[in-house]
Amino acid sequence: MAEVQGTCEGRFAGVREALARELDGDELGASVAVDLDGETVVDIWGGYRDEARTTPWTQDTITNVWSTTKCVLNLAALMLVERGELDLDAPVGDYWPEFCANGKKDVLVRHVMSHTSGVSGWEQPFSVKDMYDWPSATERLAAQRPWWEPGTASGYHAANQGFLVGEVIRRITNETFRRFVRQEIAGPLGADFQVGAKERDWGRIAPLVAPPRAEPTGEIDPDSIAVRTFTAPTMSVKATTSPEWRAADLGALNGHSNARGVLDVLRVLSLGGSAGGVRLLSEETIEQVFRQQSDGVDLVLEAPFTWGIGFCLGSPVVPYVPAGRTFFWGGWGGSLAVMDLDRRLTITYMMNRMAPGLIGNARAEAYVRAVYAAL
């Protein structure tokens, strides 16, 4: 059986065994971490950074965590709510006046945080490289019309939520999201998490391995919300290894970390707002996450999702996250973060070999089920 490094409390031995099994199967390199009631009870890793299996995944290995970054983005917005600087029920235009153009004056802050704003992507043409220009990318979002009536349905803001929420953060704080994370979140918490990646850290990055190409089934409607969202821009795994990607401020896409780094940030949400002696939120502010904003088939993901403010509250696509006072999200290919407030439990999983699908995978399911089996 594959070798697994790190620490794991005895009763969570099943999690270590699950990682070992998956490393003998489809997993290439991965890390899994669990915090229970303020203690890190699982912090394990194994496998390889590279597809040739020449460089082991080590304790300090990091990778691009795709949309798991959104969990930190929405945490940052909640911190401004906590400080009284951001009102979830206020129009986005109160903070970003230009955004009111073309029928968006009634788009609220909670809409952009819950994927219900009607602005789930950019108008064509728009490429990955266009995201590297923050002023231009945000100006284009401010100028366009919503693709559906804001607040009436969700449509996953796959690539642009980092710009929608990030620009609100920038207007309030006069700081980029990237700097806000470094100064206000990762720094105080001592977490190995960054938006993008500094050049000095490139040597410890495990490049992502793209999932098998899925052949489309049925007819594709080029005018559908899903196609318009996922083709403006069309995501590229190869782009994540470029200096431009690593230097960019992509609050929905280019967080770099591992399971322990993400855990050290997000356990704040499961523990009532503070961790390691650092308080970022009150319990009252965390409760805002549970304000349901939509419940039905997401126009972009084309499957049922229940969205609260900033996080997913449940979906049959991810049935292994239990119901109750839990919320979660993750990244393309399978990375996942689960926050369970009733149990004061946080589970994180980051990996480099991507699986098909936008959220969760069979490997993530194995680890989450093993954690809950141990409780």
GROMACS .gro file of C-alpha atoms in nm:
model
  375
    1MET     CA    1   0.000   0.000   0.000
    2ALA     CA    2   0.119   0.354  -0.076
    3GLU     CA    3   0.312   0.541   0.191
    4VAL     CA    4   0.132   0.823   0.370
    5GLN     CA    5   0.320   1.090   0.564
    6GLY     CA    6   0.205   1.320   0.842
    7THR     CA    7   0.004   1.287   1.161
    8CYS     CA    8  -0.330   1.125   1.226
    9GLU     CA    9  -0.505   1.059   1.557
   10GLY     CA   10  -0.576   0.693   1.615
   11ARG     CA   11  -0.951   0.705   1.573
   12PHE     CA   12  -0.905   0.867   1.230
   13ALA     CA   13  -0.685   0.584   1.101
   14GLY     CA   14  -0.951   0.515   0.839
   15VAL     CA   15  -0.870   0.850   0.674
   16ARG     CA   16  -0.504   0.756   0.643
   17GLU     CA   17  -0.606   0.417   0.502
   18ALA     CA   18  -0.838   0.585   0.253
   19LEU     CA   19  -0.559   0.811   0.127
   20ALA     CA   20  -0.323   0.514   0.095
   21ARG     CA   21  -0.583   0.323  -0.107
   22GLU     CA   22  -0.650   0.615  -0.339
   23LEU     CA   23  -0.276   0.674  -0.392
   24ASP     CA   24  -0.262   0.315  -0.512
   25GLY     CA   25  -0.547   0.402  -0.747
   26ASP     CA   26  -0.630   0.729  -0.925
   27GLU     CA   27  -0.468   0.973  -0.684
   28LEU     CA   28  -0.131   1.116  -0.793
   29GLY     CA   29  -0.040   1.348  -0.506
   30ALA     CA   30  -0.270   1.479  -0.235
   31SER     CA   31  -0.313   1.610   0.116
   32VAL     CA   32  -0.601   1.573   0.361
   33ALA     CA   33  -0.649   1.769   0.683
   34VAL     CA   34  -0.913   1.769   0.956
   35ASP     CA   35  -0.971   2.007   1.245
   36LEU     CA   36  -1.204   1.900   1.526
   37ASP     CA   37  -1.295   2.151   1.794
   38GLY     CA   38  -0.979   2.355   1.737
   39GLU     CA   39  -0.733   2.065   1.715
   40THR     CA   40  -0.576   1.938   1.394
   41VAL     CA   41  -0.650   1.567   1.421
   42VAL     CA   42  -0.547   1.476   1.065
   43ASP     CA   43  -0.266   1.633   0.860
   44ILE     CA   44  -0.151   1.379   0.602
   45TRP     CA   45  -0.009   1.373   0.250
   46GLY     CA   46   0.139   1.136  -0.001
   47GLY     CA   47   0.211   1.058  -0.363
   48TYR     CA   48   0.396   1.275  -0.611
   49ARG     CA   49   0.409   1.632  -0.735
   50ASP     CA   50   0.464   1.531  -1.097
   51GLU     CA   51   0.301   1.290  -1.338
   52ALA     CA   52   0.635   1.114  -1.396
   53ARG     CA   53   0.641   1.034  -1.021
   54THR     CA   54   0.994   1.162  -0.973
   55THR     CA   55   0.928   1.420  -0.699
   56PRO     CA   56   0.740   1.319  -0.382
   57TRP     CA   57   0.455   1.532  -0.246
   58THR     CA   58   0.598   1.670   0.078
   59GLN     CA   59   0.462   1.862   0.375
   60ASP     CA   60   0.521   2.200   0.208
   61THR     CA   61   0.392   2.104  -0.139
   62ILE     CA   62   0.124   2.341  -0.266
   63THR     CA   63  -0.097   2.339  -0.574
   64ASN     CA   64  -0.348   2.561  -0.754
   65VAL     CA   65  -0.674   2.494  -0.569
   66TRP     CA   66  -0.910   2.641  -0.832
   67SER     CA   67  -1.248   2.742  -0.685
   68THR     CA   68  -1.161   2.645  -0.331
   69THR     CA   69  -1.019   2.998  -0.352
   70LYS     CA   70  -1.380   3.123  -0.348
   71CYS     CA   71  -1.414   3.002   0.012
   72VAL     CA   72  -1.143   3.248   0.115
   73LEU     CA   73  -1.289   3.520  -0.108
   74ASN     CA   74  -1.625   3.500   0.064
   75LEU     CA   75  -1.462   3.478   0.406
   76ALA     CA   76  -1.291   3.809   0.324
   77ALA     CA   77  -1.626   3.967   0.235
   78LEU     CA   78  -1.778   3.840   0.560
   79MET     CA   79  -1.491   4.002   0.749
   80LEU     CA   80  -1.594   4.338   0.604
   81VAL     CA   81  -1.953   4.264   0.709
   82GLU     CA   82  -1.820   4.195   1.059
   83ARG     CA   83  -1.644   4.531   1.060
   84GLY     CA   84  -1.958   4.714   0.955
   85GLU     CA   85  -1.802   4.819   0.625
   86LEU     CA   86  -2.013   4.598   0.398
   87ASP     CA   87  -2.391   4.548   0.394
   88LEU     CA   88  -2.500   4.220   0.235
   89ASP     CA   89  -2.838   4.370   0.143
   90ALA     CA   90  -2.698   4.686  -0.014
   91PRO     CA   91  -2.664   4.733  -0.391
   92VAL     CA   92  -2.320   4.654  -0.529
   93GLY     CA   93  -2.338   5.004  -0.679
   94ASP     CA   94  -2.318   5.160  -0.331
   95TYR     CA   95  -1.952   5.049  -0.329
   96TRP     CA   96  -1.884   5.029  -0.703
   97PRO     CA   97  -2.103   5.295  -0.872
   98GLU     CA   98  -2.005   5.199  -1.227
   99PHE     CA   99  -2.159   4.855  -1.174
  100CYS     CA  100  -2.510   5.004  -1.181
  101ALA     CA  101  -2.494   5.035  -1.562
  102ASN     CA  102  -2.724   4.838  -1.793
  103GLY     CA  103  -2.987   4.716  -1.550
  104LYS     CA  104  -2.767   4.622  -1.254
  105LYS     CA  105  -2.865   4.889  -1.003
  106ASP     CA  106  -3.067   4.633  -0.806
  107VAL     CA  107  -2.792   4.370  -0.792
  108LEU     CA  108  -2.713   4.330  -0.423
  109VAL     CA  109  -2.392   4.226  -0.252
  110ARG     CA  110  -2.550   3.897  -0.146
  111HIS     CA  111  -2.634   3.826  -0.510
  112VAL     CA  112  -2.272   3.834  -0.624
  113MET     CA  113  -2.171   3.624  -0.323
  114SER     CA  114  -2.440   3.360  -0.391
  115HIS     CA  115  -2.409   3.336  -0.772
  116THR     CA  116  -2.752   3.493  -0.828
  117SER     CA  117  -2.647   3.830  -0.976
  118GLY     CA  118  -2.720   3.742  -1.339
  119VAL     CA  119  -2.358   3.817  -1.425
  120SER     CA  120  -2.195   3.473  -1.435
  121GLY     CA  121  -1.933   3.547  -1.700
  122TRP     CA  122  -1.799   3.804  -1.941
  123GLU     CA  123  -1.944   3.887  -2.281
  124GLN     CA  124  -1.747   3.735  -2.569
  125PRO     CA  125  -1.475   3.760  -2.670
  126PHE     CA  126  -1.290   3.709  -2.343
  127SER     CA  127  -0.984   3.492  -2.274
  128VAL     CA  128  -0.785   3.374  -1.972
  129LYS     CA  129  -0.524   3.640  -2.056
  130ASP     CA  130  -0.794   3.907  -2.032
  131MET     CA  131  -0.835   3.818  -1.664
  132TYR     CA  132  -0.480   3.930  -1.594
  133ASP     CA  133  -0.584   4.294  -1.652
  134TRP     CA  134  -0.790   4.379  -1.343
  135PRO     CA  135  -0.906   4.729  -1.448
  136SER     CA  136  -1.023   4.609  -1.789
  137ALA     CA  137  -1.187   4.291  -1.657
  138THR     CA  138  -1.385   4.477  -1.392
  139GLU     CA  139  -1.481   4.759  -1.632
  140ARG     CA  140  -1.626   4.504  -1.871
  141LEU     CA  141  -1.833   4.341  -1.596
  142ALA     CA  142  -1.959   4.681  -1.485
  143ALA     CA  143  -2.072   4.769  -1.837
  144GLN     CA  144  -2.261   4.453  -1.934
  145ARG     CA  145  -2.622   4.354  -1.883
  146PRO     CA  146  -2.732   4.065  -1.657
  147TRP     CA  147  -2.805   3.741  -1.842
  148TRP     CA  148  -3.111   3.671  -1.623
  149GLU     CA  149  -3.311   3.864  -1.365
  150PRO     CA  150  -3.087   3.910  -1.059
  151GLY     CA  151  -3.196   3.722  -0.750
  152THR     CA  152  -3.431   3.483  -0.929
  153ALA     CA  153  -3.194   3.190  -0.985
  154SER     CA  154  -2.834   3.088  -0.937
  155GLY     CA  155  -2.581   3.061  -1.216
  156TYR     CA  156  -2.238   2.969  -1.088
  157HIS     CA  157  -1.996   3.264  -1.122
  158ALA     CA  158  -1.717   3.027  -1.220
  159ALA     CA  159  -1.434   3.264  -1.311
  160ASN     CA  160  -1.564   3.611  -1.238
  161GLN     CA  161  -1.673   3.595  -0.874
  162GLY     CA  162  -1.320   3.694  -0.778
  163PHE     CA  163  -1.362   4.016  -0.974
  164LEU     CA  164  -1.719   4.090  -0.863
  165VAL     CA  165  -1.658   4.037  -0.491
  166GLY     CA  166  -1.292   4.135  -0.515
  167GLU     CA  167  -1.369   4.474  -0.664
  168VAL     CA  168  -1.615   4.545  -0.382
  169ILE     CA  169  -1.340   4.453  -0.135
  170ARG     CA  170  -1.095   4.677  -0.320
  171ARG     CA  171  -1.334   4.972  -0.325
  172ILE     CA  172  -1.389   4.944   0.051
  173THR     CA  173  -1.033   4.872   0.165
  174ASN     CA  174  -0.825   5.027  -0.116
  175GLU     CA  175  -0.636   4.696  -0.118
  176THR     CA  176  -0.623   4.420  -0.376
  177PHE     CA  177  -0.782   4.093  -0.273
  178ARG     CA  178  -0.442   3.928  -0.297
  179ARG     CA  179  -0.293   4.172  -0.048
  180PHE     CA  180  -0.601   4.154   0.178
  181VAL     CA  181  -0.557   3.777   0.207
  182ARG     CA  182  -0.189   3.812   0.287
  183GLN     CA  183  -0.229   4.091   0.542
  184GLU     CA  184  -0.567   4.019   0.701
  185ILE     CA  185  -0.618   3.642   0.674
  186ALA     CA  186  -0.319   3.419   0.600
  187GLY     CA  187  -0.072   3.635   0.791
  188PRO     CA  188  -0.262   3.660   1.120
  189LEU     CA  189  -0.364   3.292   1.106
  190GLY     CA  190  -0.017   3.170   1.010
  191ALA     CA  191  -0.170   2.985   0.715
  192ASP     CA  192   0.022   2.868   0.409
  193PHE     CA  193  -0.227   3.014   0.164
  194GLN     CA  194  -0.173   3.275  -0.105
  195VAL     CA  195  -0.360   3.413  -0.402
  196GLY     CA  196  -0.132   3.335  -0.693
  197ALA     CA  197   0.216   3.223  -0.598
  198LYS     CA  198   0.533   3.415  -0.527
  199GLU     CA  199   0.826   3.316  -0.747
  200ARG     CA  200   1.019   3.186  -0.447
  201ASP     CA  201   0.744   2.925  -0.400
  202TRP     CA  202   0.728   2.796  -0.756
  203GLY     CA  203   0.965   2.511  -0.677
  204ARG     CA  204   0.719   2.354  -0.432
  205ILE     CA  205   0.413   2.372  -0.659
  206ALA     CA  206   0.262   2.045  -0.778
  207PRO     CA  207   0.137   2.119  -1.131
  208LEU     CA  208  -0.220   2.018  -1.201
  209VAL     CA  209  -0.288   1.719  -1.424
  210ALA     CA  210  -0.593   1.782  -1.641
  211PRO     CA  211  -0.892   1.547  -1.617
  212PRO     CA  212  -0.985   1.316  -1.904
  213ARG     CA  213  -1.157   1.509  -2.178
  214ALA     CA  214  -1.533   1.457  -2.157
  215GLU     CA  215  -1.716   1.418  -2.484
  216PRO     CA  216  -2.031   1.634  -2.494
  217THR     CA  217  -2.361   1.447  -2.492
  218GLY     CA  218  -2.656   1.583  -2.685
  219GLU     CA  219  -2.680   1.915  -2.863
  220ILE     CA  220  -2.490   2.215  -2.728
  221ASP     CA  221  -2.674   2.546  -2.720
  222PRO     CA  222  -2.413   2.819  -2.772
  223ASP     CA  223  -2.653   3.075  -2.627
  224SER     CA  224  -2.712   2.889  -2.301
  225ILE     CA  225  -2.600   3.050  -1.977
  226ALA     CA  226  -2.369   2.753  -1.912
  227VAL     CA  227  -2.189   2.775  -2.247
  228ARG     CA  228  -2.160   3.153  -2.229
  229THR     CA  229  -2.011   3.127  -1.880
  230PHE     CA  230  -1.764   2.847  -1.949
  231THR     CA  231  -1.642   2.993  -2.278
  232ALA     CA  232  -1.575   3.343  -2.154
  233PRO     CA  233  -1.312   3.250  -2.064
  234THR     CA  234  -1.246   2.886  -2.150
  235MET     CA  235  -1.038   2.756  -1.861
  236SER     CA  236  -0.692   2.617  -1.926
  237VAL     CA  237  -0.504   2.381  -1.694
  238LYS     CA  238  -0.184   2.463  -1.884
  239ALA     CA  239  -0.226   2.833  -1.802
  240THR     CA  240  -0.191   2.760  -1.429
  241THR     CA  241   0.184   2.695  -1.473
  242SER     CA  242   0.250   3.034  -1.634
  243PRO     CA  243   0.417   3.326  -1.453
  244GLU     CA  244   0.123   3.546  -1.558
  245TRP     CA  245  -0.133   3.319  -1.389
  246ARG     CA  246   0.073   3.299  -1.072
  247ALA     CA  247   0.115   3.678  -1.064
  248ALA     CA  248  -0.255   3.750  -1.120
  249ASP     CA  249  -0.524   3.836  -0.866
  250LEU     CA  250  -0.785   3.570  -0.945
  251GLY     CA  251  -0.998   3.546  -0.634
  252ALA     CA  252  -1.213   3.269  -0.779
  253LEU     CA  253  -0.939   3.054  -0.925
  254ASN     CA  254  -0.571   3.080  -0.832
  255GLY     CA  255  -0.531   3.026  -0.462
  256HIS     CA  256  -0.220   2.816  -0.394
  257SER     CA  257  -0.208   2.595  -0.088
  258ASN     CA  258  -0.246   2.243   0.045
  259ALA     CA  259  -0.501   2.082   0.276
  260ARG     CA  260  -0.335   2.211   0.593
  261GLY     CA  261  -0.305   2.565   0.457
  262VAL     CA  262  -0.671   2.579   0.356
  263LEU     CA  263  -0.770   2.421   0.688
  264ASP     CA  264  -0.581   2.684   0.886
  265VAL     CA  265  -0.794   2.951   0.714
  266LEU     CA  266  -1.138   2.795   0.692
  267ARG     CA  267  -1.158   2.634   1.035
  268VAL     CA  268  -1.231   2.987   1.157
  269LEU     CA  269  -1.579   2.941   1.010
  270SER     CA  270  -1.643   2.609   1.187
  271LEU     CA  271  -1.513   2.732   1.521
  272GLY     CA  272  -1.738   3.033   1.566
  273GLY     CA  273  -1.510   3.292   1.410
  274SER     CA  274  -1.175   3.245   1.583
  275ALA     CA  275  -0.885   3.003   1.560
  276GLY     CA  276  -0.544   2.997   1.719
  277GLY     CA  277  -0.627   3.299   1.931
  278VAL     CA  278  -0.720   3.510   1.625
  279ARG     CA  279  -1.080   3.625   1.585
  280LEU     CA  280  -1.198   3.723   1.238
  281LEU     CA  281  -1.576   3.688   1.271
  282SER     CA  282  -1.856   3.669   1.523
  283GLU     CA  283  -2.101   3.380   1.529
  284GLU     CA  284  -2.372   3.625   1.420
  285THR     CA  285  -2.184   3.708   1.102
  286ILE     CA  286  -2.120   3.341   1.026
  287GLU     CA  287  -2.495   3.279   1.056
  288GLN     CA  288  -2.541   3.497   0.747
  289VAL     CA  289  -2.403   3.209   0.538
  290PHE     CA  290  -2.720   3.011   0.614
  291ARG     CA  291  -2.951   3.272   0.460
  292GLN     CA  292  -3.071   3.066   0.165
  293GLN     CA  293  -3.049   3.259  -0.160
  294SER     CA  294  -3.149   2.997  -0.415
  295ASP     CA  295  -3.257   2.634  -0.431
  296GLY     CA  296  -3.293   2.465  -0.766
  297VAL     CA  297  -3.112   2.379  -1.086
  298ASP     CA  298  -2.816   2.613  -1.123
  299LEU     CA  299  -2.820   2.773  -1.469
  300VAL     CA  300  -2.446   2.719  -1.517
  301LEU     CA  301  -2.378   2.392  -1.333
  302GLU     CA  302  -2.707   2.251  -1.470
  303ALA     CA  303  -2.771   2.050  -1.152
  304PRO     CA  304  -2.954   2.125  -0.825
  305PHE     CA  305  -2.766   2.335  -0.571
  306THR     CA  306  -2.879   2.522  -0.262
  307TRP     CA  307  -2.679   2.841  -0.215
  308GLY     CA  308  -2.643   3.045   0.100
  309ILE     CA  309  -2.435   3.360   0.114
  310GLY     CA  310  -2.089   3.273  -0.014
  311PHE     CA  311  -2.114   2.894   0.019
  312CYS     CA  312  -2.314   2.593  -0.093
  313LEU     CA  313  -2.559   2.459   0.165
  314GLY     CA  314  -2.627   2.129  -0.009
  315SER     CA  315  -2.657   1.942  -0.336
  316PRO     CA  316  -2.736   1.588  -0.450
  317VAL     CA  317  -2.418   1.620  -0.657
  318VAL     CA  318  -2.223   1.603  -0.328
  319PRO     CA  319  -2.442   1.370  -0.117
  320TYR     CA  320  -2.162   1.276   0.120
  321VAL     CA  321  -2.162   1.619   0.286
  322PRO     CA  322  -2.424   1.574   0.559
  323ALA     CA  323  -2.725   1.797   0.597
  324GLY     CA  324  -2.753   2.031   0.893
  325ARG     CA  325  -2.544   2.329   0.983
  326THR     CA  326  -2.285   2.249   0.720
  327PHE     CA  327  -2.163   2.436   0.415
  328PHE     CA  328  -1.892   2.366   0.164
  329TRP     CA  329  -1.731   2.434  -0.169
  330GLY     CA  330  -1.430   2.316  -0.365
  331GLY     CA  331  -1.245   2.336  -0.692
  332TRP     CA  332  -1.249   2.198  -1.042
  333GLY     CA  333  -1.119   1.843  -1.038
  334GLY     CA  334  -1.209   1.755  -0.682
  335SER     CA  335  -1.052   1.971  -0.410
  336LEU     CA  336  -1.300   2.027  -0.128
  337ALA     CA  337  -1.355   2.212   0.198
  338VAL     CA  338  -1.637   2.117   0.437
  339MET     CA  339  -1.735   2.330   0.736
  340ASP     CA  340  -1.960   2.154   0.990
  341LEU     CA  341  -2.063   2.397   1.262
  342ASP     CA  342  -2.261   2.149   1.474
  343ARG     CA  343  -1.954   1.929   1.516
  344ARG     CA  344  -1.700   2.215   1.505
  345LEU     CA  345  -1.541   2.016   1.225
  346THR     CA  346  -1.346   2.123   0.916
  347ILE     CA  347  -1.231   1.886   0.641
  348THR     CA  348  -1.002   1.989   0.353
  349TYR     CA  349  -0.863   1.793   0.060
  350MET     CA  350  -0.625   1.929  -0.208
  351MET     CA  351  -0.471   1.730  -0.491
  352ASN     CA  352  -0.297   1.764  -0.827
  353ARG     CA  353  -0.462   1.497  -1.045
  354MET     CA  354  -0.798   1.638  -1.145
  355ALA     CA  355  -1.106   1.420  -1.191
  356PRO     CA  356  -1.394   1.499  -1.427
  357GLY     CA  357  -1.656   1.734  -1.288
  358LEU     CA  358  -1.660   2.075  -1.129
  359ILE     CA  359  -1.716   1.985  -0.766
  360GLY     CA  360  -1.609   1.684  -0.561
  361ASN     CA  361  -1.496   1.344  -0.686
  362ALA     CA  362  -1.491   0.982  -0.570
  363ARG     CA  363  -1.164   1.039  -0.386
  364ALA     CA  364  -1.302   1.337  -0.195
  365GLU     CA  365  -1.603   1.123  -0.105
  366ALA     CA  366  -1.378   0.848   0.034
  367TYR     CA  367  -1.198   1.091   0.265
  368VAL     CA  368  -1.510   1.273   0.385
  369ARG     CA  369  -1.693   0.947   0.457
  370ALA     CA  370  -1.389   0.815   0.645
  371VAL     CA  371  -1.383   1.128   0.863
  372TYR     CA  372  -1.750   1.101   0.954
  373ALA     CA  373  -1.720   0.728   1.019
  374ALA     CA  374  -1.460   0.808   1.285
  375LEU     CA  375  -1.674   1.055   1.481
   0.00000   0.00000   0.00000
